[in-house]
PDB file of C-alpha atoms in Angstrom:
ATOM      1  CA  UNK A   1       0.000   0.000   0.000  1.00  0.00           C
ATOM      2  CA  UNK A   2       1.479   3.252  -0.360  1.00  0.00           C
ATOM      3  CA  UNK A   3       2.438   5.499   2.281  1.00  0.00           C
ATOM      4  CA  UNK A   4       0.024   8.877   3.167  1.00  0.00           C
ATOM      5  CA  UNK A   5       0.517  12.285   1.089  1.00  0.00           C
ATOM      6  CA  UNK A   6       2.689  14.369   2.663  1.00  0.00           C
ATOM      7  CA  UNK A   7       3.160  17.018   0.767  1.00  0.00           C
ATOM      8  CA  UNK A   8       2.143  18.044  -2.784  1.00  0.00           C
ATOM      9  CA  UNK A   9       4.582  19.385  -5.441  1.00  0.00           C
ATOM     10  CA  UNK A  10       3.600  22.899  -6.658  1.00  0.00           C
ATOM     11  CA  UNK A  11       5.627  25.734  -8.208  1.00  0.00           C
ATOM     12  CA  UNK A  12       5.078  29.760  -7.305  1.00  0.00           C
ATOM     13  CA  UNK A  13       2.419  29.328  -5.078  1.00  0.00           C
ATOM     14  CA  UNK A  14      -1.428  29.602  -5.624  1.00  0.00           C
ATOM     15  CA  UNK A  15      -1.905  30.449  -9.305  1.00  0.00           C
ATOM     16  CA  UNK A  16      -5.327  30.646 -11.481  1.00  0.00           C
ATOM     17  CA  UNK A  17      -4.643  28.153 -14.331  1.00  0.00           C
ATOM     18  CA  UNK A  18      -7.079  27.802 -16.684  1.00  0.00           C
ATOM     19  CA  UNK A  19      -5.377  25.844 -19.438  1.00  0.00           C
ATOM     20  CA  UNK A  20      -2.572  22.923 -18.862  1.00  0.00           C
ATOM     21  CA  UNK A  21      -0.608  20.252 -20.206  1.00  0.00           C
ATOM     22  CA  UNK A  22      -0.352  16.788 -18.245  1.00  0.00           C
ATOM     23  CA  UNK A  23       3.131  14.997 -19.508  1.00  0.00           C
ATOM     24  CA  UNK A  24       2.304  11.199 -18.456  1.00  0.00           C
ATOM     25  CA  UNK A  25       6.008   9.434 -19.025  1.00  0.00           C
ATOM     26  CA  UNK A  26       5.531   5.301 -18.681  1.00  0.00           C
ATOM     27  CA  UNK A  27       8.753   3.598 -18.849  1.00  0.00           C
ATOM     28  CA  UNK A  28       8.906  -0.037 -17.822  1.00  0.00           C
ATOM     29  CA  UNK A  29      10.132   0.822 -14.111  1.00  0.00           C
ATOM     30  CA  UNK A  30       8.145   4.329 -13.338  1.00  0.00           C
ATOM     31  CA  UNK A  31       5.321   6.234 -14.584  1.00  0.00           C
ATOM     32  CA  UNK A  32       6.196  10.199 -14.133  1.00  0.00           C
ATOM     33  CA  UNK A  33       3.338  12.385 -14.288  1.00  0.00           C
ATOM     34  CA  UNK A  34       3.930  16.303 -14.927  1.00  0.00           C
ATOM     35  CA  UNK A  35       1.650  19.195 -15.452  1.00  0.00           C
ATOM     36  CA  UNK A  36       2.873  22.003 -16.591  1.00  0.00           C
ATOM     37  CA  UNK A  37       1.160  25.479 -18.091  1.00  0.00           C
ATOM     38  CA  UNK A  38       0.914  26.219 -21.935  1.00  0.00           C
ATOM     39  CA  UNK A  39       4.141  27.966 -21.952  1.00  0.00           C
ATOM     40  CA  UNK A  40       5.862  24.763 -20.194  1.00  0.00           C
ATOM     41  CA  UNK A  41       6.676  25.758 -16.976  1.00  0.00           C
ATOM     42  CA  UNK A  42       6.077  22.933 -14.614  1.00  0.00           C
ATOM     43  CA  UNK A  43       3.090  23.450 -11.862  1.00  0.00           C
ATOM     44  CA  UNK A  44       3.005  19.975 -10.388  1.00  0.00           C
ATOM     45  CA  UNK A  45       4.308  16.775 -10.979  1.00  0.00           C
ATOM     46  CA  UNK A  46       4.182  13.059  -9.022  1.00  0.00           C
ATOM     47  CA  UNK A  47       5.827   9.822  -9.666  1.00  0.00           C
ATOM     48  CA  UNK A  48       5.291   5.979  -8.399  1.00  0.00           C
ATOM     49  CA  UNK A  49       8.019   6.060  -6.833  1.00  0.00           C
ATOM     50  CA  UNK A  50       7.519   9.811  -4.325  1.00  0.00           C
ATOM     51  CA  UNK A  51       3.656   7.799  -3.976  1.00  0.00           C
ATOM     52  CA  UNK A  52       5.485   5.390  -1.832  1.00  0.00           C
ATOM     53  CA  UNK A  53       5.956   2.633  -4.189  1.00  0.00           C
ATOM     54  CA  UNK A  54       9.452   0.547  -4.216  1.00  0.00           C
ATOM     55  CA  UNK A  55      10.915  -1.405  -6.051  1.00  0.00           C
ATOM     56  CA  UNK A  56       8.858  -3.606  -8.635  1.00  0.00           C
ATOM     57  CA  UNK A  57       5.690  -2.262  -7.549  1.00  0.00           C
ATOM     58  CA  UNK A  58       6.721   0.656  -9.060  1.00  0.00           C
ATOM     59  CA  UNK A  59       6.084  -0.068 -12.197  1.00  0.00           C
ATOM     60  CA  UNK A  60       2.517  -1.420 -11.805  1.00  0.00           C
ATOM     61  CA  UNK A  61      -0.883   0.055 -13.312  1.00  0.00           C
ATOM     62  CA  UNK A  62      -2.118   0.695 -10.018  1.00  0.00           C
ATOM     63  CA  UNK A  63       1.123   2.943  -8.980  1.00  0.00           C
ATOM     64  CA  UNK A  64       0.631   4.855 -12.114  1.00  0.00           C
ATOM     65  CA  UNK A  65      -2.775   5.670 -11.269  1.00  0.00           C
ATOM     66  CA  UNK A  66      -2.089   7.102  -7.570  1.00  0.00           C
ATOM     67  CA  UNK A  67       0.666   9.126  -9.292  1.00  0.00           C
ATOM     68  CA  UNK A  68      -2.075  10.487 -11.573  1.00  0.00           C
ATOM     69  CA  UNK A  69      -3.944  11.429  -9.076  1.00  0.00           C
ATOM     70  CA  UNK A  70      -1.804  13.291  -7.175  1.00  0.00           C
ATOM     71  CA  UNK A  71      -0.600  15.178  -9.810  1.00  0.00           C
ATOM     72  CA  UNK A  72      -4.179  16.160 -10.716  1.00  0.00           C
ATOM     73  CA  UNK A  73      -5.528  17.121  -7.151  1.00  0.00           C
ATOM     74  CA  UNK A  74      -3.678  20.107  -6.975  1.00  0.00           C
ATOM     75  CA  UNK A  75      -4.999  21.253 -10.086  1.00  0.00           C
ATOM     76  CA  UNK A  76      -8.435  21.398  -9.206  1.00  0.00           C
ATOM     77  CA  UNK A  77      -7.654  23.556  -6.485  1.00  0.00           C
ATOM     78  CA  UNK A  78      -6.456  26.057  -9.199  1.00  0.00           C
ATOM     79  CA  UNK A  79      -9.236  26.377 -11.048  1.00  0.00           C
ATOM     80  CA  UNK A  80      -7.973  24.004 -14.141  1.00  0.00           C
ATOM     81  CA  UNK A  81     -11.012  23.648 -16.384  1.00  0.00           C
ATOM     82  CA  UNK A  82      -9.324  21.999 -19.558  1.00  0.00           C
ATOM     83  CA  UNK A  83      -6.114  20.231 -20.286  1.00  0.00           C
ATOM     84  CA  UNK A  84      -4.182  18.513 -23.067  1.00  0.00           C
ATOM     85  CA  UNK A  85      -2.430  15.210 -22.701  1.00  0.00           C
ATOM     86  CA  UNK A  86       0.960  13.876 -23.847  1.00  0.00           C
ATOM     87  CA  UNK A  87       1.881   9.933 -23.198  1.00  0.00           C
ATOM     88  CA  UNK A  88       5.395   9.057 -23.810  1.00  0.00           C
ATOM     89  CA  UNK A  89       6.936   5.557 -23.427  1.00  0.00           C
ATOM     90  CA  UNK A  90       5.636   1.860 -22.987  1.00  0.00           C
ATOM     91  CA  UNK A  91       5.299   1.188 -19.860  1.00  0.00           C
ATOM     92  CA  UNK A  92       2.213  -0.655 -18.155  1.00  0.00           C
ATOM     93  CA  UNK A  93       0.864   2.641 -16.608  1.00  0.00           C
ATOM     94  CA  UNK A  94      -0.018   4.951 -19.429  1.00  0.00           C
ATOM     95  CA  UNK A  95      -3.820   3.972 -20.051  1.00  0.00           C
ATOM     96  CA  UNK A  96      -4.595   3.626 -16.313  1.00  0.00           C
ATOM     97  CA  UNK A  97      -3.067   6.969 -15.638  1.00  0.00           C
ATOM     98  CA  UNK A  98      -5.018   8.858 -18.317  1.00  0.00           C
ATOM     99  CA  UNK A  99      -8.244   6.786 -17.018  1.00  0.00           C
ATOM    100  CA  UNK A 100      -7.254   8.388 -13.445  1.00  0.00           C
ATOM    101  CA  UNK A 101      -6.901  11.709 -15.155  1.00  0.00           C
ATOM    102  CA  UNK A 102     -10.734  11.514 -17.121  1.00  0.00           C
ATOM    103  CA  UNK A 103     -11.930  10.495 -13.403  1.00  0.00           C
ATOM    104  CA  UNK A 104     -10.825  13.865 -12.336  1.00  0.00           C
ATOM    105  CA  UNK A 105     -13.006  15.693 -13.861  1.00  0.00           C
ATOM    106  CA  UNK A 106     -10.861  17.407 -16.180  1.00  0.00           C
ATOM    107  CA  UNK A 107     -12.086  17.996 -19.923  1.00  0.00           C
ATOM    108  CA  UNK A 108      -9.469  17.077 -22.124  1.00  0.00           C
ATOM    109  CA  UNK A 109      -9.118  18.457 -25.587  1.00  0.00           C
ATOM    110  CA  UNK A 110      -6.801  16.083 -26.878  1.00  0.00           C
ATOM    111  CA  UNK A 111      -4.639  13.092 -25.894  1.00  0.00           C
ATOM    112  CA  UNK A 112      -1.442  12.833 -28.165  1.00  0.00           C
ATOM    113  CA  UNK A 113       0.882  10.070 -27.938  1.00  0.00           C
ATOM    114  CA  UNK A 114       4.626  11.584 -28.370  1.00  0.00           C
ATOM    115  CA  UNK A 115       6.646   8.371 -28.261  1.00  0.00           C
ATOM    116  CA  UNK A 116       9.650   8.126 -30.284  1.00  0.00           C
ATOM    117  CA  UNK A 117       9.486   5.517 -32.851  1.00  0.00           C
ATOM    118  CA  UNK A 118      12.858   4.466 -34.805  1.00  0.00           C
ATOM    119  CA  UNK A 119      12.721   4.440 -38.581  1.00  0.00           C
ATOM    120  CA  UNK A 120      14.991   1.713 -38.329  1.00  0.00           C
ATOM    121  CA  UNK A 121      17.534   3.265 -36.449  1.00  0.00           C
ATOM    122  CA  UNK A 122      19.348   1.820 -33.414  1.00  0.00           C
ATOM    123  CA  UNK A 123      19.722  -1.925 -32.603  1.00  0.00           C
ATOM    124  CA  UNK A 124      17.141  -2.907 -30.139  1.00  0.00           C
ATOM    125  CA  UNK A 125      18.391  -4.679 -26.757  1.00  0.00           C
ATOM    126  CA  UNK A 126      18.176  -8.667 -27.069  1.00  0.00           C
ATOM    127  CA  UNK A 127      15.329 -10.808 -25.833  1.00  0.00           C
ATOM    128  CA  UNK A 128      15.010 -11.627 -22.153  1.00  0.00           C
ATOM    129  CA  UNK A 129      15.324 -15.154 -21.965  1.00  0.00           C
ATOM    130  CA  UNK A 130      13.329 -16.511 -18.573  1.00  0.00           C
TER     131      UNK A 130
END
């Protein structure tokens, strides 16, 4: 279970912010969640890891979801009406975080996925053999 919120991130105090961008980034250890304003200055931002989450339990839908969440409750507090969202990387978090973030209450204008994709460009590493 993760441990109680102490404290919430949040960047030049109390602010009216009308219009955001939530950054969800889902690698295969951590899901990072960011929100920053339209000129990309970051107002909040929570991780699996600062939820409470160690180790491999970091990496799990459910951590990705509490990180979403805490990102987001500070945000209502502000007045955030409308929001647009950018997933980057594979990991097993990104759809439950942006389900977490739609439960919010936030309207969302769009919901881009920005992950690179190679046009054949690097060697990928080998298969995990189990």
């Amino acid at each position: 279970m993760p441990k109680s919120i102490k404290k919430i991130n949040l960047r030049k105090g109390k602010r009216r912010l009308p219009k955001g961008v939530i950054h969800i980034q889902a690698s295969f250890n951590n899901t990072i969640v960011t929100v920053t304003d339209i000129r990309g200055q970051v107002v909040s931002w929570s991780s699996a890891g600062a939820c409470g989450f160690k180790g491999a339990k970091k990496s799990t839908p459910f951590a990705a979801q509490t990180a979403a969440e805490n990102a987001t409750r500070i945000l209502i507090d502000q007045g955030l009406k409308q929001a647009e969202v950018m997933i980057n990387g594979p990991g097993p978090g990104r759809d439950t975080a942006l389900r977490a973030i739609r439960r919010s209450g936030i309207i969302l204008s769009f919901v881009r996925d920005v992950t690179p994709m190679p046009h054949n460009g690097c060697r990928p590493p080998r298969k995990r053999r189990v």
